[in-house]
Coordinates of C-alpha atoms and ligand atoms in Angstrom, one line a residue:
Chain A
M1 CA 19.7 41.6 76.2
S2 CA 18.4 39.0 73.5
E3 CA 14.8 40.2 74.3
Y4 CA 15.6 43.8 73.4
F5 CA 13.1 45.2 70.9
H6 CA 14.5 47.4 68.1
S7 CA 12.1 49.5 66.0
V8 CA 14.8 49.8 63.1
T9 CA 14.6 46.7 60.9
L10 CA 15.8 45.5 57.7
N11 CA 13.6 44.4 54.7
T12 CA 16.1 41.6 53.4
E13 CA 14.3 41.4 50.1
L14 CA 15.1 45.2 49.3
C15 CA 18.5 45.0 50.6
H16 CA 21.2 45.0 47.8
G17 CA 24.0 44.4 50.3
C18 CA 25.7 47.8 49.3
I19 CA 27.6 49.2 52.3
T20 CA 26.0 52.7 52.5
C21 CA 24.4 52.0 56.0
V22 CA 27.4 50.1 57.2
K23 CA 29.6 53.1 56.7
R24 CA 27.1 55.6 58.2
C25 CA 26.0 53.8 61.3
P26 CA 27.5 55.8 64.4
T27 CA 27.9 52.7 66.5
E28 CA 29.4 50.5 63.7
A29 CA 26.4 48.2 64.3
I30 CA 25.8 47.0 60.8
R31 CA 27.7 44.3 58.8
V32 CA 26.9 42.9 55.4
R33 CA 27.0 39.2 55.4
N34 CA 26.1 36.9 52.6
G35 CA 25.0 39.9 50.6
K36 CA 22.6 41.3 53.1
A37 CA 23.0 43.9 55.9
Q38 CA 22.7 42.7 59.5
I39 CA 22.3 44.8 62.5
I40 CA 24.2 43.8 65.7
E41 CA 21.4 44.4 68.0
G42 CA 23.5 45.0 71.1
R43 CA 25.0 48.0 69.5
C44 CA 22.2 49.6 67.6
I45 CA 20.9 52.8 69.2
D46 CA 17.8 53.1 66.8
C47 CA 19.1 56.5 65.6
G48 CA 17.6 55.8 62.2
E49 CA 20.6 57.0 60.3
C50 CA 20.4 53.8 58.2
I51 CA 16.8 54.4 57.4
R52 CA 17.8 57.9 56.3
V53 CA 20.7 56.8 54.0
C54 CA 19.6 53.5 52.4
P55 CA 19.2 54.1 48.8
H56 CA 17.0 51.0 48.4
H57 CA 14.7 51.9 51.2
A58 CA 15.4 48.6 52.7
K59 CA 15.5 49.9 56.3
Y60 CA 12.3 50.8 58.0
A61 CA 10.9 51.5 61.4
I62 CA 8.4 49.1 63.1
T63 CA 5.4 51.3 64.3
D64 CA 1.8 50.6 65.1
P65 CA -0.8 51.1 62.3
L66 CA -3.4 53.8 62.8
S67 CA -6.2 51.1 62.8
S68 CA -4.7 49.8 66.0
I69 CA -6.5 52.5 68.0
K70 CA -9.7 50.6 67.5
E71 CA -8.6 48.2 70.3
F72 CA -9.3 51.0 72.8
K73 CA -12.6 52.3 74.1
F74 CA -11.2 55.9 74.5
K75 CA -8.5 57.0 72.2
V76 CA -6.0 59.8 73.1
V77 CA -3.6 61.0 70.6
L78 CA -0.2 62.8 71.7
P79 CA 1.0 65.1 68.9
P80 CA 4.7 66.1 69.5
P81 CA 5.8 69.7 69.0
S82 CA 7.6 68.8 65.7
L83 CA 4.2 67.8 64.2
F84 CA 3.2 71.5 64.0
G85 CA 6.1 72.1 61.4
Q86 CA 4.9 69.5 59.0
Y87 CA 1.9 71.3 57.4
K88 CA 1.9 74.5 55.4
R89 CA -1.2 76.3 56.6
Q90 CA -0.6 78.9 59.2
E91 CA -3.6 78.1 61.4
D92 CA -2.2 74.7 61.8
L93 CA -2.3 74.5 65.4
E94 CA -6.2 74.5 65.6
L95 CA -6.5 72.5 62.3
I96 CA -4.2 69.8 63.4
R97 CA -6.2 69.3 66.6
A98 CA -9.4 69.3 64.6
G99 CA -8.0 66.9 62.1
L100 CA -6.8 64.4 64.6
L101 CA -10.3 64.3 66.2
K102 CA -11.8 63.7 62.7
L103 CA -9.4 60.9 62.2
G104 CA -11.1 59.0 65.1
F105 CA -9.3 60.1 68.3
D106 CA -11.4 61.2 71.2
A107 CA -9.0 63.5 72.7
V108 CA -5.7 65.4 71.9
Y109 CA -3.0 65.9 74.5
E110 CA -0.1 68.0 73.3
V111 CA 3.4 66.7 74.1
A112 CA 4.4 70.3 74.1
A113 CA 2.2 71.0 77.3
A114 CA 4.1 68.2 79.1
A115 CA 7.4 69.5 77.9
E116 CA 6.6 72.8 79.7
L117 CA 6.1 70.8 82.9
V118 CA 9.4 69.0 82.3
S119 CA 11.1 72.4 81.7
S120 CA 9.6 73.9 84.9
A121 CA 10.7 70.7 86.9
T122 CA 14.2 71.0 85.3
R123 CA 14.5 74.6 86.4
Q124 CA 13.7 73.5 90.0
L125 CA 16.2 70.8 89.8
L126 CA 18.9 72.9 88.5
N127 CA 18.3 75.6 91.1
G128 CA 19.0 72.9 93.8
D129 CA 22.5 71.5 94.1
R130 CA 21.8 67.8 93.8
L131 CA 22.6 67.2 90.0
K132 CA 26.0 66.4 88.6
K133 CA 26.7 69.2 86.1
P134 CA 26.6 69.5 83.3
V135 CA 23.2 68.1 83.2
I136 CA 22.3 66.1 80.0
S137 CA 18.7 66.1 78.7
S138 CA 16.8 62.8 79.0
A139 CA 14.5 63.5 76.0
C140 CA 16.4 61.7 73.1
P141 CA 16.3 57.9 73.7
A142 CA 18.9 57.4 70.9
V143 CA 21.4 59.5 72.9
L144 CA 20.5 57.9 76.2
R145 CA 21.4 54.5 74.7
L146 CA 24.5 55.8 73.1
I147 CA 25.5 57.0 76.6
R148 CA 24.9 53.6 78.0
I149 CA 27.0 51.9 75.3
R150 CA 29.8 54.4 74.7
F151 CA 29.9 56.9 77.6
P152 CA 29.0 55.1 80.8
N153 CA 30.9 57.6 82.8
L154 CA 28.1 60.0 81.9
I155 CA 25.2 58.1 83.0
D156 CA 25.1 60.1 86.3
N157 CA 24.8 63.3 84.4
I158 CA 21.5 62.6 82.8
L159 CA 18.4 64.5 84.0
P160 CA 16.5 62.0 86.1
L161 CA 13.2 63.1 84.7
S162 CA 10.7 61.4 82.4
P163 CA 10.7 62.8 78.9
P164 CA 7.8 64.9 77.7
M165 CA 6.2 61.9 75.8
E166 CA 5.9 59.9 78.9
V167 CA 4.7 62.8 81.2
A168 CA 2.0 63.6 78.6
A169 CA 0.9 60.0 78.3
M170 CA 0.6 59.7 82.1
L171 CA -1.4 62.9 82.5
A172 CA -3.5 62.3 79.4
R173 CA -4.6 58.9 80.8
R174 CA -5.4 60.3 84.1
R175 CA -7.5 63.0 82.6
A176 CA -9.3 60.6 80.4
V177 CA -10.1 58.3 83.3
R178 CA -11.5 61.3 85.2
E179 CA -13.6 62.5 82.4
T180 CA -15.0 59.2 81.0
G181 CA -15.2 57.1 84.2
L182 CA -13.5 54.3 82.1
S183 CA -10.8 52.1 83.6
P184 CA -7.2 53.0 82.7
E185 CA -6.7 49.8 80.4
D186 CA -9.7 51.1 78.3
I187 CA -7.8 54.3 77.4
G188 CA -5.5 54.1 74.5
I189 CA -2.6 56.5 74.4
A190 CA -1.1 56.9 70.9
F191 CA 2.1 58.9 70.3
L192 CA 2.7 60.2 66.8
T193 CA 6.3 59.5 66.5
P194 CA 8.8 61.3 64.4
C195 CA 11.5 58.7 65.0
P196 CA 12.2 54.9 65.6
A197 CA 14.1 55.6 68.8
K198 CA 10.9 56.8 70.6
V199 CA 9.2 53.7 69.5
T200 CA 12.0 51.5 70.9
S201 CA 12.0 53.4 74.1
I202 CA 8.3 52.7 74.6
R203 CA 9.1 49.0 74.5
N204 CA 12.4 49.3 76.5
P205 CA 12.0 52.3 78.8
I206 CA 15.0 54.0 80.1
G207 CA 14.9 55.3 83.6
I208 CA 11.3 54.3 84.1
K209 CA 9.9 50.9 85.0
K210 CA 7.0 51.0 82.4
S211 CA 6.0 53.3 79.5
E212 CA 2.6 54.9 79.7
V213 CA 2.3 55.0 75.9
D214 CA 0.2 52.2 74.2
L215 CA 0.8 52.7 70.6
A216 CA 3.4 54.5 68.5
I217 CA 2.1 55.7 65.2
S218 CA 4.5 57.0 62.6
V219 CA 4.0 60.7 61.4
S220 CA 4.8 59.5 57.9
E221 CA 1.9 57.1 58.1
I222 CA -0.7 59.5 59.5
Y223 CA 0.4 62.4 57.3
P224 CA -1.8 62.1 54.2
A225 CA -4.9 61.0 56.2
L226 CA -4.4 64.0 58.5
L227 CA -4.0 66.3 55.6
S228 CA -7.4 65.3 54.0
A229 CA -9.1 65.5 57.5
M230 CA -7.6 68.9 58.0
N231 CA -8.8 70.2 54.6
E232 CA -12.4 69.0 55.6
C233 CA -12.2 70.8 58.9
A234 CA -11.0 74.0 57.2
E235 CA -14.0 73.9 55.0
E236 CA -16.4 73.3 57.9
G237 CA -14.8 76.2 59.9
L238 CA -12.9 75.9 63.2
G239 CA -13.9 76.2 66.8
P240 CA -12.2 78.4 69.3
D241 CA -8.4 78.2 70.1
T242 CA -7.8 75.4 72.5
A243 CA -4.0 75.1 72.2
Q244 CA -2.5 73.7 75.3
S245 CA 1.0 75.0 75.1
G246 CA 3.1 78.1 74.6
R247 CA 6.5 78.9 73.0
T248 CA 8.4 77.0 75.6
G249 CA 6.8 73.7 74.9
M250 CA 6.6 74.1 71.2
S251 CA 10.3 74.8 70.9
W252 CA 11.3 71.5 72.2
G253 CA 10.7 70.3 68.7
N254 CA 13.7 72.0 67.5
S255 CA 17.3 71.8 68.8
G256 CA 18.1 74.3 71.5
G257 CA 14.5 74.8 72.7
E258 CA 14.8 72.6 75.7
A259 CA 18.1 74.1 76.7
A260 CA 16.9 77.7 76.4
A261 CA 14.0 76.9 78.5
T262 CA 16.2 76.0 81.5
L263 CA 16.8 79.8 81.7
T264 CA 20.4 79.1 82.9
T265 CA 23.3 81.0 81.4
G266 CA 25.6 78.1 80.6
Y267 CA 23.9 75.8 78.2
L268 CA 24.6 74.2 74.8
A269 CA 22.6 72.3 72.3
A270 CA 24.0 69.9 69.8
D271 CA 22.2 68.1 67.2
G272 CA 23.0 65.3 64.6
I273 CA 24.5 62.1 65.9
E274 CA 28.2 62.9 65.0
N275 CA 28.1 66.4 66.7
V276 CA 26.4 64.7 69.7
I277 CA 29.3 62.2 69.9
N278 CA 31.9 64.9 69.8
V279 CA 30.2 66.7 72.7
L280 CA 30.0 63.6 74.7
E281 CA 33.7 62.9 74.2
E282 CA 34.5 66.4 75.5
M283 CA 32.1 66.1 78.4
E284 CA 33.7 62.7 79.3
D285 CA 37.1 64.4 79.6
D286 CA 35.8 67.2 81.8
R287 CA 36.2 69.8 79.2
L288 CA 32.7 71.1 79.5
S289 CA 32.6 71.6 83.2
D290 CA 31.5 75.2 82.8
Q291 CA 28.3 74.2 81.3
V292 CA 25.1 73.7 83.4
F293 CA 22.9 72.1 80.9
V294 CA 23.5 70.1 77.6
E295 CA 20.7 69.2 75.2
L296 CA 21.5 66.6 72.8
N297 CA 19.4 65.5 69.9
A298 CA 20.4 62.5 67.6
C299 CA 18.6 64.0 64.5
P300 CA 19.7 67.1 62.7
A301 CA 17.9 70.2 63.8
G302 CA 16.2 68.2 66.6
C303 CA 13.1 66.1 66.7
V304 CA 11.9 67.9 63.7
G305 CA 14.6 66.2 61.8
G306 CA 13.4 62.7 62.8
V307 CA 13.5 60.3 60.0
L308 CA 9.7 59.6 60.1
N309 CA 8.8 63.3 59.5
I310 CA 7.8 64.4 56.1
E311 CA 9.0 68.1 55.9
N312 CA 12.5 69.3 55.5
P313 CA 13.6 70.0 59.1
Y314 CA 14.8 73.5 58.4
V315 CA 11.6 74.5 56.6
A316 CA 9.6 73.0 59.6
V317 CA 11.5 75.0 62.1
T318 CA 10.9 78.2 60.3
R319 CA 7.1 77.3 60.4
M320 CA 7.2 76.4 64.0
K321 CA 8.9 79.7 64.9
H322 CA 6.2 81.5 63.0
L323 CA 3.4 79.8 64.9
Q324 CA 5.2 80.3 68.2
A325 CA 5.1 84.0 67.7
Y326 CA 1.4 84.0 68.4
R327 CA 1.7 81.9 71.6
P328 CA 2.2 82.9 75.2
V329 CA 5.7 82.1 76.5
S330 CA 4.3 79.0 78.6
C331 CA 1.0 77.6 79.6
N332 CA 2.0 75.0 82.1
S333 CA 4.2 74.7 85.2
I334 CA 4.7 72.6 88.2
S335 CA 3.8 74.0 91.7
E336 CA 6.5 75.6 93.8
A337 CA 6.0 72.7 96.3
G338 CA 8.2 70.4 94.4
I339 CA 8.4 67.9 91.4
P340 CA 5.6 65.4 91.4
P341 CA 7.2 62.0 92.1
D342 CA 5.7 60.4 89.1
M343 CA 7.7 62.8 86.8
K344 CA 10.9 61.5 88.3
W345 CA 12.9 58.4 87.2
D346 CA 12.1 55.2 89.1
A347 CA 14.5 52.8 87.5
K348 CA 18.3 52.6 87.5
V349 CA 20.1 53.2 84.2
E350 CA 22.9 50.7 83.8
P351 CA 25.9 50.7 81.3
I352 CA 25.6 48.3 78.3
D353 CA 29.0 46.4 77.8
T354 CA 28.9 45.6 74.0
L355 CA 32.1 47.4 73.0
R356 CA 34.7 45.6 75.3
L357 CA 36.5 42.6 73.6
D358 CA 36.2 40.4 76.8
P359 CA 35.1 40.8 80.4
S360 CA 38.7 40.0 81.6
P361 CA 41.2 42.9 81.0
T362 CA 44.0 40.3 80.6
E363 CA 42.1 38.5 77.8
S364 CA 40.9 41.8 76.3
I365 CA 44.6 42.9 76.1
R366 CA 45.6 39.6 74.4
M367 CA 42.8 39.9 71.9
M368 CA 43.7 43.6 71.2
G369 CA 47.2 42.5 70.5
E370 CA 45.8 40.0 67.9
L371 CA 43.5 42.7 66.6
E372 CA 46.5 45.1 65.9
E373 CA 48.5 42.3 64.2
I374 CA 45.6 41.4 61.9
E375 CA 44.8 45.1 61.2
S376 CA 48.4 45.5 60.2
R377 CA 48.1 42.8 57.6
L378 CA 45.0 44.3 56.1
Y379 CA 45.2 47.0 53.4
G380 CA 44.0 50.0 55.4
L381 CA 41.7 51.1 52.5
D382 CA 38.5 50.9 54.6
C383 CA 36.7 49.9 51.3
G384 CA 34.0 48.0 53.1
S385 CA 33.9 45.2 50.5
C386 CA 34.2 42.7 53.5
G387 CA 30.9 44.1 54.8
A388 CA 32.6 45.7 57.9
P389 CA 32.7 49.6 58.2
S390 CA 36.6 49.6 58.3
C391 CA 39.6 47.5 58.2
R392 CA 39.9 47.9 62.1
A393 CA 36.2 46.7 62.4
L394 CA 37.0 43.7 60.3
A395 CA 40.1 43.0 62.5
E396 CA 37.8 43.2 65.5
D397 CA 35.2 40.8 64.0
I398 CA 37.9 38.3 63.2
V399 CA 39.3 38.4 66.8
R400 CA 35.9 38.1 68.1
G401 CA 35.5 35.0 65.7
Y402 CA 32.7 36.5 63.6
S403 CA 34.7 36.7 60.3
T404 CA 38.0 35.5 58.7
E405 CA 40.8 37.2 56.8
D406 CA 39.3 35.8 53.6
A407 CA 36.6 38.3 53.8
C408 CA 39.2 40.9 52.7
I409 CA 39.1 40.8 48.9
Y410 CA 42.6 42.3 48.7
L411 CA 44.1 39.6 50.8
L412 CA 42.1 36.9 48.9
K413 CA 43.5 38.5 45.6
D414 CA 47.1 38.1 47.1
K415 CA 46.4 34.6 47.9
V416 CA 45.0 33.8 44.5
E417 CA 47.9 35.5 42.8
S418 CA 50.4 33.6 44.8
V419 CA 48.6 30.2 44.1
R420 CA 48.7 31.2 40.4
D421 CA 52.4 32.2 40.5
S422 CA 53.3 28.8 42.2
L423 CA 51.3 26.9 39.6
L424 CA 52.9 28.9 36.9
S425 CA 56.3 28.3 38.2
L426 CA 55.4 24.6 38.6
T427 CA 54.3 24.5 35.0
I428 CA 57.4 26.3 33.8
N429 CA 59.6 23.8 35.8
K430 CA 57.8 20.9 34.4
R431 CA 58.1 22.3 30.9
D432 CA 61.8 22.8 31.3
K433 CA 62.2 19.1 32.3
G434 CA 60.0 18.3 29.2
E435 CA 57.1 16.8 31.3
V436 CA 54.4 19.0 29.9
H437 CA 52.7 17.8 26.9
K438 CA 50.8 20.3 24.9
H439 CA 47.3 19.5 24.1
E440 CA 46.3 21.2 21.0
S441 CA 42.8 21.4 19.9
Chain B
M1 CA 52.0 36.3 71.6
T2 CA 53.3 35.4 74.9
V3 CA 53.9 38.7 76.5
N4 CA 50.6 40.2 77.5
S5 CA 51.3 43.9 76.5
L6 CA 50.3 46.4 74.0
H7 CA 52.3 49.2 72.5
Y8 CA 51.1 52.3 70.5
H9 CA 53.2 55.0 69.0
Y10 CA 51.8 58.4 67.8
D11 CA 53.7 61.3 66.1
V12 CA 52.0 64.5 67.0
P13 CA 52.8 67.6 64.8
G14 CA 53.4 70.9 66.5
D15 CA 51.3 74.0 66.3
D16 CA 48.4 72.3 64.6
F17 CA 45.6 73.0 67.0
T18 CA 43.0 71.3 64.8
R19 CA 44.7 68.0 65.3
A20 CA 45.6 68.3 69.0
G21 CA 43.7 65.7 70.9
V22 CA 43.6 63.1 68.1
A23 CA 46.2 60.8 69.7
S24 CA 44.6 60.9 73.2
G25 CA 41.1 60.4 71.6
A26 CA 42.4 57.3 69.8
V27 CA 43.9 56.0 73.0
K28 CA 40.6 56.5 74.9
Q29 CA 38.9 54.4 72.2
I30 CA 41.4 51.6 72.6
L31 CA 41.0 51.7 76.5
K32 CA 37.2 51.5 76.2
Q33 CA 37.5 48.6 73.9
L34 CA 39.7 46.8 76.4
G35 CA 36.7 47.2 78.8
L36 CA 38.7 48.7 81.6
N37 CA 37.0 50.3 84.5
P38 CA 35.4 53.6 83.1
E39 CA 37.2 55.6 85.8
T40 CA 40.5 54.2 84.8
V41 CA 39.8 55.2 81.2
R42 CA 38.7 58.7 82.3
K43 CA 41.8 59.3 84.3
M44 CA 44.2 58.4 81.5
S45 CA 42.1 60.3 78.9
I46 CA 42.1 63.5 80.8
A47 CA 45.8 63.3 81.7
L48 CA 46.9 62.2 78.3
Y49 CA 44.9 65.0 76.7
E50 CA 46.4 67.7 78.7
A51 CA 49.9 66.4 78.0
E52 CA 49.3 66.1 74.3
I53 CA 47.9 69.6 74.1
N54 CA 50.9 71.0 76.1
M55 CA 53.3 69.3 73.7
V56 CA 51.5 71.0 70.8
I57 CA 51.2 74.4 72.2
H58 CA 54.3 74.7 74.2
G59 CA 56.6 72.0 73.0
G60 CA 56.3 72.2 69.3
G61 CA 55.0 68.7 68.8
G62 CA 56.6 65.3 69.4
V63 CA 55.7 61.7 70.1
I64 CA 53.6 59.8 72.3
D65 CA 54.2 56.2 73.4
I66 CA 51.6 54.1 75.2
D67 CA 52.4 50.9 77.0
I68 CA 49.5 48.9 78.4
D69 CA 49.9 45.7 80.5
D70 CA 47.8 43.7 83.0
D71 CA 48.1 46.3 85.8
K72 CA 48.9 49.6 84.4
I73 CA 48.9 52.1 81.4
V74 CA 52.0 54.2 81.0
A75 CA 52.1 57.1 78.5
L76 CA 55.3 58.7 77.7
V77 CA 54.9 62.2 76.1
S78 CA 58.0 63.8 74.9
D79 CA 59.1 66.8 72.8
Q80 CA 62.3 68.6 71.9
G81 CA 60.9 72.0 72.6
P82 CA 62.0 74.9 74.8
G83 CA 61.6 73.0 78.1
I84 CA 60.2 74.3 81.4
E85 CA 62.3 76.7 83.3
D86 CA 60.8 76.4 86.7
L87 CA 58.8 73.1 87.0
D88 CA 57.5 73.8 90.6
L89 CA 56.1 77.1 89.3
A90 CA 54.6 75.4 86.2
M91 CA 52.9 72.8 88.5
Q92 CA 50.9 75.5 90.2
E93 CA 47.3 75.9 89.3
G94 CA 46.7 78.9 87.1
W95 CA 50.3 79.4 86.2
S96 CA 50.7 79.7 82.5
T97 CA 53.0 81.4 79.7
A98 CA 50.3 80.9 76.9
S99 CA 50.1 83.6 74.4
E100 CA 47.2 85.9 73.8
Q101 CA 46.3 83.9 70.8
E102 CA 46.4 80.6 72.7
R103 CA 44.3 82.1 75.4
N104 CA 41.8 83.2 72.9
L105 CA 41.5 79.5 71.7
G106 CA 40.6 78.5 75.2
F107 CA 44.0 77.3 76.4
G108 CA 46.2 78.9 79.0
A109 CA 44.1 78.4 82.2
G110 CA 47.3 77.0 83.8
M111 CA 45.3 73.8 84.8
G112 CA 47.0 71.2 82.5
L113 CA 49.8 70.1 84.7
P114 CA 47.7 70.2 88.0
N115 CA 45.1 68.1 86.1
M116 CA 47.8 65.6 85.0
K117 CA 48.9 65.3 88.6
K118 CA 45.3 64.9 89.8
Y119 CA 44.2 62.2 87.4
S120 CA 47.4 60.1 87.1
D121 CA 48.5 57.7 89.7
E122 CA 52.1 58.5 89.0
L123 CA 53.5 61.5 87.2
E124 CA 57.1 62.0 86.2
I125 CA 58.2 65.1 84.5
N126 CA 61.8 65.6 83.0
S127 CA 62.4 68.9 81.4
E128 CA 65.5 70.7 80.4
V129 CA 65.6 74.3 79.0
G130 CA 66.6 74.1 75.4
V131 CA 66.5 70.4 75.2
G132 CA 63.0 69.4 75.7
T133 CA 60.3 68.0 78.0
S134 CA 59.0 64.4 78.7
V135 CA 56.0 63.6 80.7
K136 CA 55.4 60.0 82.0
I137 CA 51.8 59.4 83.1
T138 CA 51.0 56.1 84.8
V139 CA 47.5 55.0 85.6
N140 CA 46.9 51.7 87.4
I141 CA 44.4 49.2 86.1
E142 CA 42.2 48.2 88.9
K143 CA 41.7 44.5 89.1
S144 CA 38.1 43.4 89.2
G145 CA 39.1 40.0 90.7
E146 CA 38.9 38.1 87.5
Q147 CA 42.2 36.7 86.3
R148 CA 43.3 34.2 83.8
D149 CA 46.2 31.7 83.8
Ligands
ATP1 N1 55.8 70.4 76.8 C1 56.0 71.8 77.4 N2 57.1 72.4 76.9 C2 57.3 73.7 77.3 N3 56.7 74.2 78.3 C3 55.6 73.6 78.9 C4 55.3 72.3 78.4 N4 54.3 71.8 79.2 C5 53.9 72.9 80.0 N5 54.7 73.9 79.9 C6 54.8 75.2 80.6 O1 54.0 75.0 81.8 C7 53.0 75.9 82.0 C8 51.9 75.4 82.6 O2 51.3 74.3 81.8 P1 49.8 73.8 82.1 O3 49.5 72.9 81.2 O4 49.6 73.6 83.6 O5 49.1 75.2 81.8 P2 48.7 75.8 80.2 O6 49.1 74.8 79.2 O7 49.4 77.1 80.2 O8 47.2 76.1 80.4 P3 46.0 75.0 80.2 O9 46.7 73.7 80.2 O10 45.1 75.2 81.4 O11 45.4 75.3 78.8 C9 52.8 76.4 80.4 O12 52.1 77.6 80.4 C10 54.1 76.3 79.9 O13 54.9 77.4 80.2
SF4_2 S1 19.5 52.7 63.7 FE1 21.4 53.9 63.9 S2 22.6 52.6 65.3 FE2 20.9 51.3 64.6 S3 21.9 50.2 62.9 FE3 20.8 52.0 62.0 S4 22.4 53.6 61.9 FE4 23.2 51.9 63.3
MG3 MG1 48.3 72.9 79.2

């Protein structure tokens, strides 16, 4: 657990110690201690909410710089579907490809193309009777980690397929090896990431043993350079249409696209982390058993709402829809013979026990009793001044030994006042007995 | 604290569909924090949710009392509503007296009581017409071997 890599990181110098992120973190993973925010690593799901809301831009995502592609002999870039909503020009699809090549990549492999393969494999799996319903999409790594931490009962409902990014990376590397004759290590696969969660999932894959992606470059970093490259390409003129995917793949960039592509009647799609949590609560209590497929995206509007994207997600979705209108329904599918084994999960997904108070239920119950007692002494204002998101969270921190009741400024004020009062009454008593001598200046 | 047990009390207003499920949601959170076996948590959450909803829809609201100790969770859900006329009938799958409006809201499949039976380890229902209904749900806590003292 201690070796777990998180993309979401704090720039301590920029942090003012305000409690904006503390209040907004969906897993209560942040505390302000000694005037600076701290992330409780075991609880963070890298959803990027704290990056989104920090007024001082003190939270950022660790990604790889564009220059790091130089380490590889042959460089393949994987643009995600949401990238196509980031730029204004309508002929984007072709321009973006040309622009990426101009930036120094040797080949482009659309993640949307792999998404169509995953959709096709999902349909095959849903037609069979093997999967526990409703099936939960495996595409959003923040959601998967949330499930491992907060909804372990639902791990078995997750679609046991690699997400499009991984399938794209695997196929892109294979193609590059075939076409260049280079060895697999000489091929660099760079994913243009819209969010920190994908970066984290490359270092700590879920459901697969090892990620096929070598680099994760932030869309926000590449955005201006790509824009200039695209402008140059537009002047030079474009070649023929080489797009690799259709509407199905491209619609994975917005909430509902993957679910609709299952072609089942009972599906739902929820986006935004609070909505996702509500759906998971319902699912956990068996209240969505009439659904076949559930698509969940931590970001509002889907991947297009990723915190590393530039464009307003709703504007981007409109653009993507417009681009899709000119595309065929789908350009990729797997054979009827069955799902290629390398698209399937090959590692077990385990629950993560970071919420429980203690491994022993007996001890947990004792600690919970103490927690309730402490909470009843706190003021219940959830003001956050102590650095915890709520009074209950402070009570939990105290029980776990990470904080003390003195962290509560209201309790402290009571203490100070009672000390003052007793000093005062002491003074009055002494004065009554004539023991106090006035010192006049 | 010498006695190793927890007690929680919730007042549940009647006929407020928007708040129905709040108490059982809070209990689920507590059970998860206790680190109980996920299946145990699931059983209690489902059974308690159904009892809470019934109390809101059919019973006019009431109170929930939860007792947790080392080996079991007991939820007592009681209202002073109309009571259940024929309990054997009410326990049957698909039997419901829910109104048209309630059915439109997604309730009234007649699965609440059967689900409570299915997910609880012990279910005790006392109901008297004109007096009220109380439902006692017990779910045992599975011992994972580890024990202190
Ligand atoms: N607390 C209660 N007070 C009065 N009547 C009740 C109460 N709980 C259940 N009943 C009666 O028992 C019937 C069956 O309950 P049950 O929970 O099984 O189904 P339902 O509530 O009608 O539908 P569902 O739970 O599937 O939404 C109810 O329709 C109602 O007539
Ligand atoms: S990335 Fe999400 S889970 Fe992690 S600390 Fe920030 S808000 Fe919390
Ligand atoms: Mg019911």
